[in-house]
PDB file of C-alpha atoms in Angstrom:
ATOM      1  CA  SER C 840      39.672  43.085 102.343  1.00 54.00           C
ATOM      2  CA  ALA C 841      40.422  44.575  98.879  1.00 50.00           C
ATOM      3  CA  PRO C 842      40.022  42.085  96.097  1.00 50.00           C
ATOM      4  CA  ILE C 843      43.203  40.497  94.698  1.00 48.00           C
ATOM      5  CA  GLU C 844      43.876  41.334  91.212  1.00 47.00           C
ATOM      6  CA  GLN C 845      45.412  37.993  89.198  1.00 47.00           C
ATOM      7  CA  ARG C 846      48.350  39.262  87.067  1.00 47.00           C
ATOM      8  CA  GLN C 847      49.668  36.835  84.063  1.00 53.00           C
ATOM      9  CA  VAL C 848      53.205  37.150  84.772  1.00 58.00           C
ATOM     10  CA  GLY C 849      54.317  33.923  83.696  1.00 69.00           C
ATOM     11  CA  ASP C 850      57.084  31.246  85.254  1.00 78.00           C
ATOM     12  CA  LEU C 851      61.033  32.197  85.106  1.00 87.00           C
ATOM     13  CA  GLN C 852      61.459  31.485  81.535  1.00 88.00           C
ATOM     14  CA  CYS C 853      58.502  33.827  79.766  1.00 85.00           C
ATOM     15  CA  ASN C 854      60.152  36.690  82.033  1.00 86.00           C
ATOM     16  CA  ILE C 855      63.397  36.090  80.625  1.00 91.00           C
ATOM     17  CA  ASP C 856      61.920  36.173  77.218  1.00 90.00           C
ATOM     18  CA  ARG C 857      59.917  39.268  77.654  1.00 90.00           C
ATOM     19  CA  PHE C 858      63.282  40.718  79.229  1.00 92.00           C
ATOM     20  CA  LYS C 859      65.056  39.663  75.989  1.00 95.00           C
ATOM     21  CA  ILE C 860      63.293  41.048  73.233  1.00 94.00           C
ATOM     22  CA  VAL C 861      62.573  44.360  74.914  1.00 95.00           C
ATOM     23  CA  THR C 862      66.444  44.603  75.127  1.00 96.00           C
ATOM     24  CA  SER C 863      67.425  42.784  72.041  1.00 97.00           C
ATOM     25  CA  LEU C 864      64.707  45.322  70.643  1.00 96.00           C
ATOM     26  CA  ALA C 865      66.193  48.278  71.943  1.00 97.00           C
ATOM     27  CA  ALA C 866      69.516  47.199  70.737  1.00 97.00           C
ATOM     28  CA  THR C 867      68.102  46.459  67.192  1.00 97.00           C
ATOM     29  CA  GLY C 868      66.974  49.893  67.300  1.00 97.00           C
ATOM     30  CA  SER C 869      69.992  51.624  68.699  1.00 97.00           C
ATOM     31  CA  ALA C 870      72.287  48.859  65.588  1.00 97.00           C
ATOM     32  CA  VAL C 871      69.553  50.858  62.300  1.00 97.00           C
ATOM     33  CA  GLY C 872      70.659  54.303  63.114  1.00 95.00           C
ATOM     34  CA  LYS C 873      74.190  53.941  63.300  1.00 94.00           C
ATOM     35  CA  ILE C 874      73.612  52.667  59.143  1.00 93.00           C
ATOM     36  CA  ASP C 875      74.628  56.175  57.591  1.00 87.00           C
ATOM     37  CA  THR C 876      72.279  57.733  55.254  1.00 85.00           C
ATOM     38  CA  THR C 877      73.840  61.063  55.019  1.00 79.00           C
ATOM     39  CA  TYR C 878      76.563  60.357  52.189  1.00 70.00           C
ATOM     40  CA  VAL C 879      74.508  57.614  50.406  1.00 59.00           C
ATOM     41  CA  HIS C 880      74.406  57.199  46.813  1.00 66.00           C
ATOM     42  CA  ASP C 881      71.310  54.592  47.011  1.00 76.00           C
ATOM     43  CA  PRO C 882      69.097  57.338  48.748  1.00 82.00           C
ATOM     44  CA  ALA C 883      66.832  54.355  48.631  1.00 87.00           C
ATOM     45  CA  THR C 884      69.072  53.547  51.565  1.00 90.00           C
ATOM     46  CA  ALA C 885      67.698  56.620  53.652  1.00 90.00           C
ATOM     47  CA  ALA C 886      64.206  55.188  52.684  1.00 93.00           C
ATOM     48  CA  ALA C 887      64.743  51.937  54.069  1.00 95.00           C
ATOM     49  CA  VAL C 888      66.444  53.050  57.335  1.00 95.00           C
ATOM     50  CA  THR C 889      62.949  55.011  58.082  1.00 95.00           C
ATOM     51  CA  ALA C 890      61.123  51.849  56.775  1.00 97.00           C
ATOM     52  CA  ALA C 891      62.642  49.781  59.128  1.00 98.00           C
ATOM     53  CA  GLN C 892      62.894  52.187  62.164  1.00 98.00           C
ATOM     54  CA  THR C 893      58.547  52.512  62.069  1.00 98.00           C
ATOM     55  CA  GLY C 894      58.475  49.087  61.732  1.00 98.00           C
ATOM     56  CA  LEU C 895      60.937  48.532  64.929  1.00 98.00           C
ATOM     57  CA  SER C 896      58.600  51.678  66.500  1.00 98.00           C
ATOM     58  CA  SER C 897      55.697  49.552  65.721  1.00 97.00           C
ATOM     59  CA  ALA C 898      56.678  46.125  67.155  1.00 96.00           C
ATOM     60  CA  GLY C 899      57.605  48.512  70.321  1.00 96.00           C
ATOM     61  CA  ASP C 900      54.495  49.606  70.884  1.00 96.00           C
ATOM     62  CA  GLY C 901      52.726  46.880  70.247  1.00 94.00           C
ATOM     63  CA  ILE C 902      55.393  45.067  73.205  1.00 94.00           C
ATOM     64  CA  LYS C 903      54.242  48.321  75.319  1.00 94.00           C
ATOM     65  CA  THR C 904      50.396  47.279  74.782  1.00 93.00           C
ATOM     66  CA  ILE C 905      51.313  43.456  75.625  1.00 90.00           C
ATOM     67  CA  ALA C 906      52.925  44.594  79.099  1.00 90.00           C
ATOM     68  CA  LEU C 907      50.042  46.958  80.239  1.00 91.00           C
ATOM     69  CA  SER C 908      47.720  44.823  80.001  1.00 88.00           C
ATOM     70  CA  LEU C 909      49.598  41.731  81.891  1.00 85.00           C
ATOM     71  CA  VAL C 910      50.173  44.313  84.592  1.00 86.00           C
ATOM     72  CA  THR C 911      47.013  45.570  84.524  1.00 88.00           C
ATOM     73  CA  GLY C 912      45.688  41.335  84.958  1.00 84.00           C
ATOM     74  CA  GLN C 913      44.118  41.460  81.005  1.00 86.00           C
ATOM     75  CA  ALA C 914      44.751  38.968  78.523  1.00 83.00           C
ATOM     76  CA  ALA C 915      46.979  40.200  75.845  1.00 84.00           C
ATOM     77  CA  PRO C 916      45.324  41.183  72.691  1.00 88.00           C
ATOM     78  CA  ALA C 917      45.765  39.254  69.734  1.00 89.00           C
ATOM     79  CA  THR C 918      46.132  42.513  67.694  1.00 93.00           C
ATOM     80  CA  ALA C 919      48.859  43.923  69.593  1.00 91.00           C
ATOM     81  CA  ARG C 920      51.147  40.324  69.445  1.00 90.00           C
ATOM     82  CA  THR C 921      50.387  41.311  65.382  1.00 93.00           C
ATOM     83  CA  GLN C 922      51.626  44.519  66.134  1.00 94.00           C
ATOM     84  CA  VAL C 923      54.396  43.005  67.124  1.00 94.00           C
ATOM     85  CA  GLN C 924      55.022  40.385  64.486  1.00 94.00           C
ATOM     86  CA  GLN C 925      54.588  42.989  61.526  1.00 96.00           C
ATOM     87  CA  GLY C 926      56.523  45.327  62.282  1.00 97.00           C
ATOM     88  CA  LEU C 927      59.499  42.863  63.209  1.00 97.00           C
ATOM     89  CA  LEU C 928      58.631  42.123  59.593  1.00 97.00           C
ATOM     90  CA  ASP C 929      58.618  44.986  58.396  1.00 98.00           C
ATOM     91  CA  ALA C 930      61.660  45.687  59.347  1.00 98.00           C
ATOM     92  CA  GLN C 931      63.449  43.017  58.258  1.00 98.00           C
ATOM     93  CA  THR C 932      62.244  43.379  54.409  1.00 98.00           C
ATOM     94  CA  ALA C 933      63.427  47.441  54.536  1.00 98.00           C
ATOM     95  CA  LEU C 934      66.789  45.880  55.917  1.00 97.00           C
ATOM     96  CA  THR C 935      66.912  43.372  53.056  1.00 97.00           C
ATOM     97  CA  GLY C 936      66.545  45.598  50.786  1.00 94.00           C
ATOM     98  CA  ILE C 937      68.760  47.756  51.434  1.00 94.00           C
ATOM     99  CA  THR C 938      71.991  47.249  48.772  1.00 90.00           C
ATOM    100  CA  ASP C 939      74.077  50.174  48.993  1.00 87.00           C
ATOM    101  CA  ALA C 940      77.718  48.485  49.851  1.00 87.00           C
ATOM    102  CA  THR C 941      78.648  51.668  51.681  1.00 87.00           C
ATOM    103  CA  VAL C 942      77.196  50.002  54.609  1.00 91.00           C
ATOM    104  CA  ASN C 943      77.707  46.441  54.864  1.00 92.00           C
ATOM    105  CA  ALA C 944      79.276  46.045  57.751  1.00 94.00           C
ATOM    106  CA  THR C 945      76.355  48.088  59.588  1.00 96.00           C
ATOM    107  CA  LEU C 946      73.767  47.153  57.853  1.00 96.00           C
ATOM    108  CA  ALA C 947      74.939  43.198  58.628  1.00 97.00           C
ATOM    109  CA  ASP C 948      74.831  44.078  62.491  1.00 97.00           C
ATOM    110  CA  ALA C 949      71.630  45.728  61.990  1.00 98.00           C
ATOM    111  CA  GLN C 950      70.038  42.416  60.146  1.00 98.00           C
ATOM    112  CA  SER C 951      71.939  40.406  63.047  1.00 98.00           C
ATOM    113  CA  LYS C 952      70.585  42.059  66.426  1.00 98.00           C
ATOM    114  CA  LEU C 953      67.272  42.175  64.115  1.00 98.00           C
ATOM    115  CA  ALA C 954      67.087  37.957  63.361  1.00 98.00           C
ATOM    116  CA  SER C 955      68.137  37.818  67.265  1.00 97.00           C
ATOM    117  CA  THR C 956      65.334  40.352  68.020  1.00 97.00           C
ATOM    118  CA  ILE C 957      62.808  37.810  66.822  1.00 96.00           C
ATOM    119  CA  GLN C 958      64.276  34.306  68.251  1.00 96.00           C
ATOM    120  CA  ASP C 959      63.989  36.303  71.040  1.00 94.00           C
ATOM    121  CA  GLY C 960      59.933  37.464  70.139  1.00 92.00           C
ATOM    122  CA  THR C 961      59.099  33.214  69.147  1.00 92.00           C
ATOM    123  CA  ALA C 962      60.616  32.247  72.193  1.00 90.00           C
ATOM    124  CA  VAL C 963      57.960  34.884  74.240  1.00 88.00           C
ATOM    125  CA  VAL C 964      54.965  32.654  71.535  1.00 85.00           C
ATOM    126  CA  THR C 965      56.377  29.782  72.717  1.00 86.00           C
ATOM    127  CA  ASP C 966      57.113  29.922  76.197  1.00 83.00           C
ATOM    128  CA  CYS C 967      54.612  32.577  78.085  1.00 82.00           C
ATOM    129  CA  LYS C 968      51.271  31.039  76.828  1.00 70.00           C
TER     130      LYS C 968
END
């Protein structure tokens, strides 16, 4: 008979948390993409949006690494967890630095979605042991 490979699938709450961070990360990326950088009076806004997108992309890559580890029965690497955390913090820092008043509504939406993503990430760390 074939060897049984144990997976780290986690309990129901852990799996819900994992699903939520993936979906909230996607929603955050979409919201950041809606920040208008075309008619910007403050050129730093475009750079900040790019930096936020880079941070979100890095966080997503870290989540992919963790997911791959879990489905192959390996422990999630600490470096991947750090990558997710740092990517989200980089995105938060970039968005906080935007001061162009013409993008206030879309910026507020992106910041709100990012805050939810960070909360979802914290829930994963808390509930998935």
